[in-house]
Coordinates of C-alpha atoms in Angstrom, one line a residue:
X1 CA -5.2 -81.2 -15.4
X2 CA -7.2 -80.7 -12.3
X3 CA -8.5 -77.4 -11.1
X4 CA -6.1 -77.6 -8.2
X5 CA -3.1 -78.0 -10.6
X6 CA -4.3 -74.9 -12.5
X7 CA -4.6 -72.9 -9.3
X8 CA -1.2 -74.0 -8.2
X9 CA 0.3 -72.8 -11.5
X10 CA -1.3 -69.4 -11.0
X11 CA -0.1 -69.2 -7.4
X12 CA 3.4 -70.4 -8.5
X13 CA 3.6 -67.6 -11.1
X14 CA 2.7 -65.0 -8.4
X15 CA 5.2 -66.5 -6.0
X16 CA 7.9 -66.6 -8.7
X17 CA 7.3 -62.9 -9.5
X18 CA 7.5 -62.1 -5.8
X19 CA 10.7 -64.0 -5.3
X20 CA 12.1 -62.2 -8.4
X21 CA 11.2 -58.9 -6.8
X22 CA 13.0 -59.9 -3.6
X23 CA 16.1 -60.9 -5.5
X24 CA 16.0 -57.7 -7.5
X25 CA 15.8 -55.9 -4.1
X26 CA 18.9 -57.8 -2.9
X27 CA 20.7 -56.8 -6.1
X28 CA 19.7 -53.1 -5.6
X29 CA 20.9 -53.2 -2.0
X30 CA 24.3 -54.7 -2.9
X31 CA 24.7 -52.3 -5.8
X32 CA 23.7 -49.1 -4.1
X33 CA 24.6 -49.6 -0.4
X34 CA 27.7 -50.5 1.6
X35 CA 27.1 -53.6 3.7
X36 CA 27.2 -51.5 6.9
X37 CA 24.4 -49.2 5.5
X38 CA 22.0 -52.1 4.9
X39 CA 21.3 -52.7 8.6
X40 CA 19.1 -55.4 10.1
X41 CA 15.5 -54.5 9.2
X42 CA 15.5 -54.8 5.4
X43 CA 17.3 -58.2 5.3
X44 CA 15.1 -59.7 8.0
X45 CA 12.0 -58.4 6.4
X46 CA 13.1 -59.8 3.0
X47 CA 13.8 -63.2 4.5
X48 CA 10.5 -63.2 6.3
X49 CA 8.7 -62.5 3.0
X50 CA 10.6 -65.3 1.3
X51 CA 9.8 -67.7 4.1
X52 CA 6.1 -66.6 4.0
X53 CA 5.9 -67.2 0.2
X54 CA 7.5 -70.6 0.5
X55 CA 5.2 -71.5 3.4
X56 CA 2.1 -70.4 1.5
X57 CA 3.1 -72.6 -1.4
X58 CA 4.0 -75.5 1.0
X59 CA 0.7 -75.3 2.9
X60 CA -1.4 -74.8 -0.2
X61 CA -0.2 -78.1 -1.5
X62 CA -2.2 -79.7 1.3
X63 CA -5.4 -78.5 -0.3
X64 CA -5.1 -80.8 -3.3
X65 CA -7.9 -83.1 -2.1
X66 CA -10.5 -80.4 -2.5
X67 CA -12.0 -81.0 -5.9
X68 CA -14.3 -78.0 -6.2
X69 CA -13.1 -74.4 -6.0
X70 CA -15.1 -71.2 -6.3
X71 CA -13.8 -67.8 -7.5
X72 CA -13.8 -66.3 -4.0
X73 CA -11.8 -69.2 -2.7
X74 CA -9.3 -68.7 -5.5
X75 CA -9.0 -65.0 -4.7
X76 CA -8.4 -65.8 -1.0
X77 CA -5.8 -68.4 -2.0
X78 CA -4.0 -65.9 -4.2
X79 CA -4.2 -62.8 -1.9
X80 CA -1.4 -63.9 0.4
X81 CA 1.2 -64.2 -2.3
X82 CA 0.0 -60.9 -3.9
X83 CA 0.3 -59.1 -0.5
X84 CA 3.8 -60.5 0.0
X85 CA 4.8 -59.4 -3.5
X86 CA 3.7 -55.9 -2.7
X87 CA 5.7 -55.9 0.5
X88 CA 8.7 -57.2 -1.5
X89 CA 8.4 -54.3 -3.8
X90 CA 8.1 -51.7 -1.1
X91 CA 11.0 -52.7 1.2
X92 CA 13.8 -51.6 -1.0
X93 CA 14.1 -48.1 -2.5
X94 CA 14.0 -47.9 -6.3
X95 CA 17.2 -45.9 -6.4
X96 CA 19.8 -44.8 -3.8
X97 CA 18.8 -41.4 -2.6
X98 CA 20.0 -39.4 0.3
X99 CA 17.4 -41.4 2.3
X100 CA 18.8 -44.0 4.6
X101 CA 17.2 -47.4 4.5
X102 CA 15.8 -47.0 8.0
X103 CA 14.1 -43.8 6.9
X104 CA 12.7 -45.6 3.8
X105 CA 11.5 -48.4 6.1
X106 CA 9.7 -46.0 8.4
X107 CA 8.1 -44.1 5.5
X108 CA 6.6 -47.4 4.2
X109 CA 6.1 -49.3 7.5
X110 CA 2.4 -48.6 7.8
X111 CA 1.5 -50.0 4.4
X112 CA 4.0 -52.9 4.7
X113 CA 2.7 -54.0 8.1
X114 CA -0.9 -53.5 7.0
X115 CA -0.3 -55.8 4.1
X116 CA 1.5 -58.3 6.4
X117 CA -1.5 -58.1 8.8
X118 CA -3.9 -58.8 5.9
X119 CA -1.6 -61.7 4.8
X120 CA -1.8 -63.3 8.2
X121 CA -5.5 -62.7 8.7
X122 CA -6.4 -64.1 5.2
X123 CA -4.0 -67.0 5.9
X124 CA -5.8 -67.9 9.1
X125 CA -9.4 -67.4 7.8
X126 CA -8.8 -69.0 4.4
X127 CA -9.5 -72.7 5.2
X128 CA -12.4 -72.0 7.6
X129 CA -14.1 -69.7 5.1
X130 CA -13.3 -71.7 2.0
X131 CA -13.6 -75.3 3.2
X132 CA -15.3 -75.2 6.6
X133 CA -12.1 -76.4 8.4
X134 CA -11.8 -75.4 12.1
X135 CA -10.4 -72.0 13.0
X136 CA -8.7 -73.0 16.2
X137 CA -6.0 -75.4 15.2
X138 CA -2.3 -75.7 16.2
X139 CA -1.2 -74.3 12.9
X140 CA -2.9 -70.9 13.7
X141 CA -1.2 -70.4 17.1
X142 CA 1.7 -68.4 15.8
X143 CA -0.6 -66.3 13.7
X144 CA -2.1 -64.6 16.8
X145 CA 1.4 -63.5 17.8
X146 CA 2.1 -62.3 14.3
X147 CA -1.2 -60.3 14.3
X148 CA -0.1 -58.6 17.5
X149 CA 3.4 -58.0 16.1
X150 CA 1.9 -56.4 12.9
X151 CA -0.3 -54.1 14.9
X152 CA 2.6 -53.0 17.2
X153 CA 4.8 -52.5 14.1
X154 CA 2.2 -50.2 12.6
X155 CA 1.8 -48.2 15.8
X156 CA 5.4 -48.0 17.2
X157 CA 8.1 -45.7 15.9
X158 CA 11.1 -46.9 18.0
X159 CA 13.7 -48.5 15.8
X160 CA 14.8 -50.9 18.5
X161 CA 11.3 -52.2 19.1
X162 CA 11.0 -52.7 15.4
X163 CA 14.2 -54.7 15.3
X164 CA 13.1 -56.8 18.3
X165 CA 9.6 -57.4 17.0
X166 CA 10.9 -58.3 13.6
X167 CA 13.3 -60.9 15.0
X168 CA 10.5 -62.3 17.2
X169 CA 8.1 -62.4 14.3
X170 CA 10.7 -64.1 12.1
X171 CA 11.3 -66.7 14.8
X172 CA 7.6 -67.3 15.0
X173 CA 7.3 -67.8 11.3
X174 CA 10.2 -70.3 11.4
X175 CA 8.8 -72.2 14.4
X176 CA 5.4 -72.4 12.6
X177 CA 7.1 -73.6 9.4
X178 CA 9.6 -76.0 10.8
X179 CA 7.7 -77.4 13.9
X180 CA 4.1 -77.3 13.0
X181 CA 3.9 -77.4 9.2
X182 CA 7.1 -79.4 8.7
X183 CA 5.4 -82.1 6.6
X184 CA 2.4 -82.1 4.4
X185 CA 0.3 -85.1 3.3

């Protein structure tokens, strides 16, 4: 077993736990809320987290040609899935309370979008820091937009702006995944 295989197993476990958390969240939503109460923000955020987790796994596979890894490099590699797990845990209330899902979202939005911002920043800086790869590559273009979205989502309190930015951010993640990182070598 190579060191990369070992690291992919660790990352796969974290991603698996995060996906499980997302699916538990979906089950809680379906059990505790009427479909009309769920709204737009929580499902889109959940789909973004799932897409982010899969994209991290997908792009990490392209690092298999690096034979030597350090502990800080491993921590950087694992931080994205860990941050996304935390977001997955925060986006759905533990129990149905009198609190509407939108209220729950706004109570947690600062930590959620700070974690998302950290995920994007670490994702952009990981390869340049760990392996000396260039920072300014096509794969990082959508990340600048996502950084701006995260900062705005932390700062803004208007529900419609959140819905719009979330949709635009999701489209950005999809474009990055399907157009830029579509195939790995």
